[in-house]
PDB file of C-alpha atoms in Angstrom:
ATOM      1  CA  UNK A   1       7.792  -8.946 -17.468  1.00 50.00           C
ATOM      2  CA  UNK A   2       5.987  -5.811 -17.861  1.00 60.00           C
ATOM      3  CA  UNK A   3       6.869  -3.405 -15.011  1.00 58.00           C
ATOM      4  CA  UNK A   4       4.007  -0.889 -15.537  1.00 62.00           C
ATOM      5  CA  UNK A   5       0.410  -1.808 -14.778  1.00 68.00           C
ATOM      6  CA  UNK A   6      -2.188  -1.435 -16.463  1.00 76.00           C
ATOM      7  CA  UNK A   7      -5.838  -0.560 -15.823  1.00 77.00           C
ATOM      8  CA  UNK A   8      -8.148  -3.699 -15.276  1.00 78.00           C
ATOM      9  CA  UNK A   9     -10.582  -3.023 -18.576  1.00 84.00           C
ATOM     10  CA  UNK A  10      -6.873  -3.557 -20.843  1.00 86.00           C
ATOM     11  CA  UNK A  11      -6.546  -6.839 -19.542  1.00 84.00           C
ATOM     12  CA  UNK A  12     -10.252  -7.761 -20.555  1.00 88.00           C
ATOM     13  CA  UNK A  13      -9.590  -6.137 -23.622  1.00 89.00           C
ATOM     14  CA  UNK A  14      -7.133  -8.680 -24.265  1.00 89.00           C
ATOM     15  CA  UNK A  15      -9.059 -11.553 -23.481  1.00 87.00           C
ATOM     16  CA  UNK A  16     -12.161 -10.832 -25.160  1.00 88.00           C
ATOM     17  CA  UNK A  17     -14.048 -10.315 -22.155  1.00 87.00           C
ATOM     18  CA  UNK A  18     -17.028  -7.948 -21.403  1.00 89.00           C
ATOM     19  CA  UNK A  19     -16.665  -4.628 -19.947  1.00 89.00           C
ATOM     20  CA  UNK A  20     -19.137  -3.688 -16.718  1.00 86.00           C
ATOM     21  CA  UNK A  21     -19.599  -0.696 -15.070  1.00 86.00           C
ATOM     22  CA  UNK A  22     -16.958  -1.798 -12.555  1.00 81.00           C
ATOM     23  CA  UNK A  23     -14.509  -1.590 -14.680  1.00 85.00           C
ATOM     24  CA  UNK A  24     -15.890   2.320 -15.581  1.00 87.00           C
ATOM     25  CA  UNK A  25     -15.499   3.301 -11.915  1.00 81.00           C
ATOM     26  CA  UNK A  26     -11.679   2.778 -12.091  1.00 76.00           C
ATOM     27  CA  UNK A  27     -11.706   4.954 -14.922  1.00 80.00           C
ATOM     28  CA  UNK A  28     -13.879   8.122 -14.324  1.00 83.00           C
ATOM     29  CA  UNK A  29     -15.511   7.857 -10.665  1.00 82.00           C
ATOM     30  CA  UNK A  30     -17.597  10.801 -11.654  1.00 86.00           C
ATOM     31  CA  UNK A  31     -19.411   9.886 -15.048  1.00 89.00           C
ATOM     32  CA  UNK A  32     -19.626   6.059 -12.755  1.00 89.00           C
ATOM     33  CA  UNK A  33     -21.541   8.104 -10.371  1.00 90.00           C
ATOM     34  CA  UNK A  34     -23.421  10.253 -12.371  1.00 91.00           C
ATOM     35  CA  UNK A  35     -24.918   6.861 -13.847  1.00 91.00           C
ATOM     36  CA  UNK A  36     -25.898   5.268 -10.483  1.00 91.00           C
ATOM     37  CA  UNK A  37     -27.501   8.775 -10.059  1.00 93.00           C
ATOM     38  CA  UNK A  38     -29.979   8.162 -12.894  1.00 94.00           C
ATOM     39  CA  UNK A  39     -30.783   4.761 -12.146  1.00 92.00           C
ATOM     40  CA  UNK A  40     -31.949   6.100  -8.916  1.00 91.00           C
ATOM     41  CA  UNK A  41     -34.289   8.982 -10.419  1.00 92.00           C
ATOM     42  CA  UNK A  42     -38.099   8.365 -10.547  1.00 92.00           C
ATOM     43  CA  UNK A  43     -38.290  10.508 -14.427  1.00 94.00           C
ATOM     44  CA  UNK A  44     -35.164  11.140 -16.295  1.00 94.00           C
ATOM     45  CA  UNK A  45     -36.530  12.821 -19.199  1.00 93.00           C
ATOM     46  CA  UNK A  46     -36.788  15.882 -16.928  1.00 93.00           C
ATOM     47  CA  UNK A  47     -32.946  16.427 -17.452  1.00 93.00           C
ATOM     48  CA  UNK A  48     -33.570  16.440 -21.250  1.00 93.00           C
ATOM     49  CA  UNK A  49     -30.458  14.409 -21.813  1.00 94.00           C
ATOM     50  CA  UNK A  50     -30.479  12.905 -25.363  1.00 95.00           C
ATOM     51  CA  UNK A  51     -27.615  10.179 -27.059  1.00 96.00           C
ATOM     52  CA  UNK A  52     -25.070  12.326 -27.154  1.00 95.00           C
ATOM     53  CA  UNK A  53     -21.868  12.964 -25.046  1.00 92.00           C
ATOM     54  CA  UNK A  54     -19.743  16.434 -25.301  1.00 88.00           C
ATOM     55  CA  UNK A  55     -15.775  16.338 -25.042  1.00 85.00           C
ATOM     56  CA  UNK A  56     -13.090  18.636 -24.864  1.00 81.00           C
ATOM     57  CA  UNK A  57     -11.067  18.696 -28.271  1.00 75.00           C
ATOM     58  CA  UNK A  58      -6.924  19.428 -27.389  1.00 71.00           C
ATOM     59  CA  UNK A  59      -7.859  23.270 -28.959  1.00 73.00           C
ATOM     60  CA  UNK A  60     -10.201  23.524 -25.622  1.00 75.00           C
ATOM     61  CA  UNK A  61     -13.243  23.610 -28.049  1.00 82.00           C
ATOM     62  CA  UNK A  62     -15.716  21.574 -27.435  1.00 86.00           C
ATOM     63  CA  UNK A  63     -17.349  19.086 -29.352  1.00 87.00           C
ATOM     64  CA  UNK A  64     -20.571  16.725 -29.255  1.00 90.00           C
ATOM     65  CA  UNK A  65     -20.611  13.224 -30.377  1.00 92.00           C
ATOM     66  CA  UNK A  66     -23.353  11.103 -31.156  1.00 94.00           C
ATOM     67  CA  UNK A  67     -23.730   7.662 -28.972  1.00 95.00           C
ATOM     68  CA  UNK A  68     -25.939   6.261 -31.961  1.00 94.00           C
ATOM     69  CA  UNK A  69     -27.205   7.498 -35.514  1.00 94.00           C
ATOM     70  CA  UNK A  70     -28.759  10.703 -34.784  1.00 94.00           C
ATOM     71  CA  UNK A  71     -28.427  10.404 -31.280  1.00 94.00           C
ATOM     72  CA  UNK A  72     -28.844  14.540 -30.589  1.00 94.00           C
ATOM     73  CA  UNK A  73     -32.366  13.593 -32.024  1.00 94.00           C
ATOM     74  CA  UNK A  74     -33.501  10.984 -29.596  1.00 96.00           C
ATOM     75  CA  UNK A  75     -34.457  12.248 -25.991  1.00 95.00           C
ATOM     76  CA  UNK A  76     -33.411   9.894 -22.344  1.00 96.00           C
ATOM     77  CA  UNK A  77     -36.409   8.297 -21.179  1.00 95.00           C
ATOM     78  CA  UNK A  78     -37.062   5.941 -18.681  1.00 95.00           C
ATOM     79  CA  UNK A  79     -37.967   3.328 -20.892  1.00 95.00           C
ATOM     80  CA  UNK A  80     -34.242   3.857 -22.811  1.00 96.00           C
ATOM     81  CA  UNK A  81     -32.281   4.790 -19.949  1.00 96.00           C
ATOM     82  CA  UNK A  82     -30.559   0.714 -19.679  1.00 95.00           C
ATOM     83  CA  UNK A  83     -29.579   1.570 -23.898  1.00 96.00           C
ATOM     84  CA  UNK A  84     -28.561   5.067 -22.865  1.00 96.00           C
ATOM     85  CA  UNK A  85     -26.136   3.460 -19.871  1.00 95.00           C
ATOM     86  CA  UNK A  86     -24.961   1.377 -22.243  1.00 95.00           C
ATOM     87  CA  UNK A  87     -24.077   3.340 -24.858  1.00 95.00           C
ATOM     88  CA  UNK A  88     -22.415   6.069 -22.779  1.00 94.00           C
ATOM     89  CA  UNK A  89     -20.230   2.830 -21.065  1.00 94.00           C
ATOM     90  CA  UNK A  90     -19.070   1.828 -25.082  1.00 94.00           C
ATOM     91  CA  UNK A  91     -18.098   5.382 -25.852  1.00 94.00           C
ATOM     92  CA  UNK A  92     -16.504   5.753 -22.887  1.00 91.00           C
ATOM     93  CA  UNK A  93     -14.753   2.383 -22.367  1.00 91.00           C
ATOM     94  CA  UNK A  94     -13.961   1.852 -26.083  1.00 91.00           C
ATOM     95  CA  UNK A  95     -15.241   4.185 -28.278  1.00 91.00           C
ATOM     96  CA  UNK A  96     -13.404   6.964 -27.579  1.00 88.00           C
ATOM     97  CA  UNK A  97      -9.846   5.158 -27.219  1.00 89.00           C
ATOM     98  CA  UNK A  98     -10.358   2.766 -30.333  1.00 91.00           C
ATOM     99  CA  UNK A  99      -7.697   3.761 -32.248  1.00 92.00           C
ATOM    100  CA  UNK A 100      -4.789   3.273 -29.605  1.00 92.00           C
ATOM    101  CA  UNK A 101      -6.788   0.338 -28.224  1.00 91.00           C
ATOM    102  CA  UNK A 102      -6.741  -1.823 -31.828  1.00 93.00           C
ATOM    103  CA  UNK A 103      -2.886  -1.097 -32.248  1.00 93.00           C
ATOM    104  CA  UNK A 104      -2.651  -2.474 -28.587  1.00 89.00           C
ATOM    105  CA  UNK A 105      -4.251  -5.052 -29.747  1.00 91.00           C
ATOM    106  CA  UNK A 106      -3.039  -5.450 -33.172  1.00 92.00           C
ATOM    107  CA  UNK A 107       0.382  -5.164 -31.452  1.00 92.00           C
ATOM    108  CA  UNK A 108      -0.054  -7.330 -28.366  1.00 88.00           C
ATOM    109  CA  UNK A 109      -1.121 -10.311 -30.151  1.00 91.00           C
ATOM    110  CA  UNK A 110       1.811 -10.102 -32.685  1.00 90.00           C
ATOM    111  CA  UNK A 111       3.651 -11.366 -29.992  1.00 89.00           C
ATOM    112  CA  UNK A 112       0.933 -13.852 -27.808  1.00 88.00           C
ATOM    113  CA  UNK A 113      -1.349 -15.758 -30.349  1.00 89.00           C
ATOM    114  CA  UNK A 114      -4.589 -14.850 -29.004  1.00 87.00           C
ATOM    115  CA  UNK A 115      -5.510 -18.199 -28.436  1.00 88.00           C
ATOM    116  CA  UNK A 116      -2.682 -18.972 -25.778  1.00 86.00           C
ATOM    117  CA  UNK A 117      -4.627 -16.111 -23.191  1.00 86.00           C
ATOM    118  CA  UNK A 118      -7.682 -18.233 -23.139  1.00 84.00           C
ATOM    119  CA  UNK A 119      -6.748 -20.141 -19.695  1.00 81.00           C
ATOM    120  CA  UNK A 120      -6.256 -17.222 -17.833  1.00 80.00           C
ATOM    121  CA  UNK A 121      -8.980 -14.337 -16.529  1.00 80.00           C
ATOM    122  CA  UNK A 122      -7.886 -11.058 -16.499  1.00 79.00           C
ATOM    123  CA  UNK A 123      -6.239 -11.063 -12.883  1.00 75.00           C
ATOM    124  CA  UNK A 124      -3.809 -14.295 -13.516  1.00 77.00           C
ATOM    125  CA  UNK A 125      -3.196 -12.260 -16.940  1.00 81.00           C
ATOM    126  CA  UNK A 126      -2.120  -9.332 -15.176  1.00 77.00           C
ATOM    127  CA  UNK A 127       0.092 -11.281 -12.856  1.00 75.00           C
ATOM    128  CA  UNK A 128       1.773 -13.374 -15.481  1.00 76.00           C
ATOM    129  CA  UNK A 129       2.427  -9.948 -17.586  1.00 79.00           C
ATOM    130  CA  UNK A 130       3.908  -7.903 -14.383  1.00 72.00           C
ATOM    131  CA  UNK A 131       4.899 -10.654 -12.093  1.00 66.00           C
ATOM    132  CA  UNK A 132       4.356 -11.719  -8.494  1.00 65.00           C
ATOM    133  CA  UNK A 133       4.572  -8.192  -6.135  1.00 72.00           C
ATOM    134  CA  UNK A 134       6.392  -8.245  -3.510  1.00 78.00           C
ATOM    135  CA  UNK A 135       4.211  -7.705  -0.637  1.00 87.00           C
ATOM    136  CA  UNK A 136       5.460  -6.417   2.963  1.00 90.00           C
ATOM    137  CA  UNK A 137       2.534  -7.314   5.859  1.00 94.00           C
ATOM    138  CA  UNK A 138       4.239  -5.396   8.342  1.00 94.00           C
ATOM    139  CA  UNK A 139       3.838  -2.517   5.911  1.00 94.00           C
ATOM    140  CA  UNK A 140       0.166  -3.110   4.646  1.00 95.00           C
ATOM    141  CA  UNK A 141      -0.906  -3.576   8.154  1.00 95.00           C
ATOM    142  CA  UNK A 142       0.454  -0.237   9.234  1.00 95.00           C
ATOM    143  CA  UNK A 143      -0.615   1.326   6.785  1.00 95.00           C
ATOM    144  CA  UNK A 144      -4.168   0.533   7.153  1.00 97.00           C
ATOM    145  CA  UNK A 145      -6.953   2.650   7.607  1.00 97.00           C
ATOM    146  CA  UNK A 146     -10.459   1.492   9.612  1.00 97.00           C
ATOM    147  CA  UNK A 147     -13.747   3.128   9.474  1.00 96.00           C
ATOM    148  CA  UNK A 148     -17.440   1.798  10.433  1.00 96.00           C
ATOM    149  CA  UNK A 149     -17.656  -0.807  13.052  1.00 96.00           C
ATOM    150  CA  UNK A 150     -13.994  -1.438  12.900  1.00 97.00           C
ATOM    151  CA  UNK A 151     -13.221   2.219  13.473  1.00 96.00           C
ATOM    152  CA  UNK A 152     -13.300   2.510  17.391  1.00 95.00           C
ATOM    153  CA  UNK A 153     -10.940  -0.386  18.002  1.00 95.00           C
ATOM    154  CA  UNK A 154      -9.284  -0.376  14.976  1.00 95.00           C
ATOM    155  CA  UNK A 155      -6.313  -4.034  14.560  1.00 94.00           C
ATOM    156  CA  UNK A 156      -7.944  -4.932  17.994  1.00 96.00           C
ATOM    157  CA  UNK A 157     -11.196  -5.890  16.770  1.00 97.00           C
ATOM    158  CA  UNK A 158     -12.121  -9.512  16.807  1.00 97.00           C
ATOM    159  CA  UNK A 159     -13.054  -9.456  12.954  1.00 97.00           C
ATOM    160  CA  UNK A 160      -9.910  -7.077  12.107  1.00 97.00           C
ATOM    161  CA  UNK A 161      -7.584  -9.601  13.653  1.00 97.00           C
ATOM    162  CA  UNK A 162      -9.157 -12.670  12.147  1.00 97.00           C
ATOM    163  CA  UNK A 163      -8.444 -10.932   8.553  1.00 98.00           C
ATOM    164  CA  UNK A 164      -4.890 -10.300   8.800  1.00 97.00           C
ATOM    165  CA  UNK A 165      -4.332 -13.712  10.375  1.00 97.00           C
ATOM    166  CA  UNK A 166      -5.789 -15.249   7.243  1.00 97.00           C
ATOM    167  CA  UNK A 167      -4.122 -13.156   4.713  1.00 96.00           C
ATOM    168  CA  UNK A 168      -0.639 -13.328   6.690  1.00 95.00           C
ATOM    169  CA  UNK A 169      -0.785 -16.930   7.528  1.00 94.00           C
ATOM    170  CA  UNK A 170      -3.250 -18.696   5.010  1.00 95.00           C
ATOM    171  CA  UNK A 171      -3.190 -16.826   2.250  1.00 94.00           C
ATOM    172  CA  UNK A 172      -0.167 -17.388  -0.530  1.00 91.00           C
ATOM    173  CA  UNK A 173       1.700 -14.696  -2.093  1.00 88.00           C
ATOM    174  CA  UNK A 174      -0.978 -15.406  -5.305  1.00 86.00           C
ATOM    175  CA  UNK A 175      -3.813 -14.858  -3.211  1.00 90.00           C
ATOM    176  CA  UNK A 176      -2.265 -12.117  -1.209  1.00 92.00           C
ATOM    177  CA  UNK A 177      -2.366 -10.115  -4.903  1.00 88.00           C
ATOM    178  CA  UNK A 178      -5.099 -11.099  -5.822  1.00 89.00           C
ATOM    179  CA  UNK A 179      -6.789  -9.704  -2.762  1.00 93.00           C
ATOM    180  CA  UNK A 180      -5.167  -6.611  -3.648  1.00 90.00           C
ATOM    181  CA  UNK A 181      -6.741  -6.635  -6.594  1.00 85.00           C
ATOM    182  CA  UNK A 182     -10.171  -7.115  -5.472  1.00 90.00           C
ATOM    183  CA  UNK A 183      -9.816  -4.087  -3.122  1.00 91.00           C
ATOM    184  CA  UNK A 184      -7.643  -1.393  -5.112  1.00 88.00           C
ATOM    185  CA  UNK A 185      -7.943  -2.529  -8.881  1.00 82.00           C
ATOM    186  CA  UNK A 186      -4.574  -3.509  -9.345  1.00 79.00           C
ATOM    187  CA  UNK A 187      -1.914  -5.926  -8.058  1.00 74.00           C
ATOM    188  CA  UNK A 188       0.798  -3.447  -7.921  1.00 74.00           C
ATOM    189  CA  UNK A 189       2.374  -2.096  -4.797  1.00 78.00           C
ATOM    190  CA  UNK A 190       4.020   0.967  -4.999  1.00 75.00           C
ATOM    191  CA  UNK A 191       7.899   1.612  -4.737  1.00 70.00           C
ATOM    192  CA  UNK A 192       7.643   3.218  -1.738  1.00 80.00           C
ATOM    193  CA  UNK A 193       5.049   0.993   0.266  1.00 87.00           C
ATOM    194  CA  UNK A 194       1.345   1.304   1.076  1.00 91.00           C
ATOM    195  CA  UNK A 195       1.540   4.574   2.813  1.00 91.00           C
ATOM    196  CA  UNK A 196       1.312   6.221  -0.813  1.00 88.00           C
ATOM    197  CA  UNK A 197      -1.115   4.244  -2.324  1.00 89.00           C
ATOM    198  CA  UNK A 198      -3.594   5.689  -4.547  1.00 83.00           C
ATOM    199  CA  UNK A 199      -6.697   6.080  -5.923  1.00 80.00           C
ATOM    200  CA  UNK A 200      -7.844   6.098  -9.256  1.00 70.00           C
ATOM    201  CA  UNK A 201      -8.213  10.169  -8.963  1.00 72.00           C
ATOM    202  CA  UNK A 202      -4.493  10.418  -8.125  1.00 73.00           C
ATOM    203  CA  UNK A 203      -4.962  11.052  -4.639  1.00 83.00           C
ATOM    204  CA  UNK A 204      -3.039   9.164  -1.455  1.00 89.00           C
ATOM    205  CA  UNK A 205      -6.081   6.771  -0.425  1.00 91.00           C
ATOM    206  CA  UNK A 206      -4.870   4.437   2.159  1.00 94.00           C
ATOM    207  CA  UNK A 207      -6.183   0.461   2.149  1.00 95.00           C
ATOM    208  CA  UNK A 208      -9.208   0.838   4.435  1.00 97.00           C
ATOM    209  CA  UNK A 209     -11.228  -1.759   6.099  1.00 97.00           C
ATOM    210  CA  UNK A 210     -14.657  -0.511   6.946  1.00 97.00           C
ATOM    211  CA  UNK A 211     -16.808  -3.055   8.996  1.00 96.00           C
ATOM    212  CA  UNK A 212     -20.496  -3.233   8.745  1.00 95.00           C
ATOM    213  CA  UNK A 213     -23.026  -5.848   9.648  1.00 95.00           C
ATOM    214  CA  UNK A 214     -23.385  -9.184   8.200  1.00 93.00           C
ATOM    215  CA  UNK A 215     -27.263  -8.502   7.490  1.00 93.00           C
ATOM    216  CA  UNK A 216     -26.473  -5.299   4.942  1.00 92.00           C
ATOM    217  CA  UNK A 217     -23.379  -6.933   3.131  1.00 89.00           C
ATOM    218  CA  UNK A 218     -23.029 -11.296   3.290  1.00 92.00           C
ATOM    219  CA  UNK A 219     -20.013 -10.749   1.602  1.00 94.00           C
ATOM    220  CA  UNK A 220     -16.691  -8.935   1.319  1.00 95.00           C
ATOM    221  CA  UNK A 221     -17.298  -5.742  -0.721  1.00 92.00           C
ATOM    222  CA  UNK A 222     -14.348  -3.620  -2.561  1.00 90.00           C
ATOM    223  CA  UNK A 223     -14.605  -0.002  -3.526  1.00 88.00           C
ATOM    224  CA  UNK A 224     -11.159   0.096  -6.014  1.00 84.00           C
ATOM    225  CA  UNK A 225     -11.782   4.113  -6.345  1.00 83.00           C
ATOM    226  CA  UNK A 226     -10.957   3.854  -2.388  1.00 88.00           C
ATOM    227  CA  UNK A 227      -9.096   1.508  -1.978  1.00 93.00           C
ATOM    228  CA  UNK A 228     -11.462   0.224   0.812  1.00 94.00           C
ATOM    229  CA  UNK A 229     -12.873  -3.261   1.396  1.00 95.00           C
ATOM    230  CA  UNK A 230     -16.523  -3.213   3.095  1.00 96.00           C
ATOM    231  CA  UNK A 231     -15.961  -6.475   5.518  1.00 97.00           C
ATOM    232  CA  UNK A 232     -18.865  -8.022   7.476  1.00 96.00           C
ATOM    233  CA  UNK A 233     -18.336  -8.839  10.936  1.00 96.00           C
ATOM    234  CA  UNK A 234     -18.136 -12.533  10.544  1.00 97.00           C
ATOM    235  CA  UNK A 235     -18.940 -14.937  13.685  1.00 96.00           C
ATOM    236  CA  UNK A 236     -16.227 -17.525  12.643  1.00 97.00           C
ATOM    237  CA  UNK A 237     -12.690 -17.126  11.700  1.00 96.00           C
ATOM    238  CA  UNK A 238     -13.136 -19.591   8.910  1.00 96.00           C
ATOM    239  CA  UNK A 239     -16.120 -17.745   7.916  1.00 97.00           C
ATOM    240  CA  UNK A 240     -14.456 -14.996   7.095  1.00 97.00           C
ATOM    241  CA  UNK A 241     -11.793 -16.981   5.220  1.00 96.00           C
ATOM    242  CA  UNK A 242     -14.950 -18.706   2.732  1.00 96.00           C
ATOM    243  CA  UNK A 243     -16.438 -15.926   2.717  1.00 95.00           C
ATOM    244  CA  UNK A 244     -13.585 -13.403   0.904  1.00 96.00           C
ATOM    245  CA  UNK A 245     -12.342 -16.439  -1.131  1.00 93.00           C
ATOM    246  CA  UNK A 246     -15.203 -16.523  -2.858  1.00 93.00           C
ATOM    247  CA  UNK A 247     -15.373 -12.696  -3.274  1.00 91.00           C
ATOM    248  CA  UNK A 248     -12.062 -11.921  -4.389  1.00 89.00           C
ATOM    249  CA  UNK A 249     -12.865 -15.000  -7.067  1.00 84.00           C
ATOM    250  CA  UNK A 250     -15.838 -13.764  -8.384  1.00 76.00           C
ATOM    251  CA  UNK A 251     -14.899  -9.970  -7.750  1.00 56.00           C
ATOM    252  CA  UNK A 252     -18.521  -9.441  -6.873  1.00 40.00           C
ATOM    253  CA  UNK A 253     -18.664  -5.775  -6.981  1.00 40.00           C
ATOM    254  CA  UNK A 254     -21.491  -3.930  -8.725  1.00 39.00           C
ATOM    255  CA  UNK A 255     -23.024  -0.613 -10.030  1.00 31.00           C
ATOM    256  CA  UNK A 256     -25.642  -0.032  -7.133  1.00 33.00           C
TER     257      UNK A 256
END
């Protein structure tokens, strides 16, 4: 077993899968956010971005890098804004960590033949590399945060109750991580409980459950960067129970 986790994208990486803008929010929340930003902007070509990105070098001298051949030449329009997105999620995701990721690679499947990763996705992978987590309820519970409709009466609410009864009582220790996974990005718990969980920034960012109504959200919705699930206020206990199963299996977060 692996005792370090890794972040989610790795695990894709591994089993040839395609990398979303999900799996860029767990990585930089800002350039995730400065993308939704654009998509939301009648004309782009007024910030005169072209195919380029600028980095840092380690000498604190910065450098620009082309996203395509001549890239610095070809302006961000609305009509190239989805290539633009894409290119900056490449560079980004892969491009700029290619080296280290192909001796990951190269080094990973010297061990597992590629082919024998082909029945998992990349949460069972994650869980067969690091292992089942040990998982204290009394300790998740308390150290739970609530916020929206949930916020008032907190563990007491109807909704709030019917949650941890299903994840306590129906839910096996599989599933329990695997929720944990849809919410914070990771199946890991750390050594010292939930009360310092954290964020993809680095920051303490409790598990939160923020209730909303059923007609803006029809299912559960995770935000990994804050460690928050967005959880309708379902009319049935088994509802509820559907409802995040199918969520947490089809980890049916987007770029908004």
């Amino acid at each position: 077993l692996v005792s370090g986790h890794m972040v989610r994208h790795y695990y894709k990486h591994l089993l040839g899968w395609p990398i979303t803008f999900d799996d860029l929010e767990l990585v930089d929340e800002d350039i995730f956010n400065s993308c939704k930003t654009l998509q939301t902007m009648e004309d782009v070509s007024c910030l005169y971005l072209d195919f380029t990105v600028t980095e840092d070098t380690m000498m604190g001298v910065k450098k620009e890098i082309e996203l395509v051949k001549n890239g610095a030449d070809i302006d961000v329009t609305n009509d190239n804004l989805p290539e633009y997105l894409e290119c900056r999620l490449k560079y980004w995701m892969v491009g700029r960590v290619r080296p280290q990721l192909t001796e990951l690679l190269l080094g990973f499947f010297d061990v597992i033949p590629e082919p024998l990763l082909t029945v998992f996705d990349f949460q069972e992978l994650e869980l067969v590399m690091c292992g089942m987590p040990t998982i204290d309820m009394d300790d998740w519970k308390a150290q739970t945060e609530y916020s929206g409709h949930y916020e008032d009466e907190g563990e007491d609410h109807q909704v709030v109750q019917w949650f941890w009864e299903v994840v306590s009582d129906v839910f096996d220790m599989e599933y329990k991580a695997r929720l944990l996974q849809f919410v914070t990005g990771t199946s890991g718990v750390p050594a010292r409980g939930f009360s310092v969980l954290q964020g993809n920034d680095g920051n303490i960012r409790l598990f939160t459950i923020h209730g909303l109504d059923v007609e803006q959200c029809l299912y559960p919705r995770a935000h990994t960067c804050f460690n928050r699930i967005d959880l309708p206020k379902y009319s049935t206990k088994e509802e509820l129970e559907e409802k995040i199963r199918v969520a947490v299996n089809v980890t049916g977060f987007d770029i908004e």
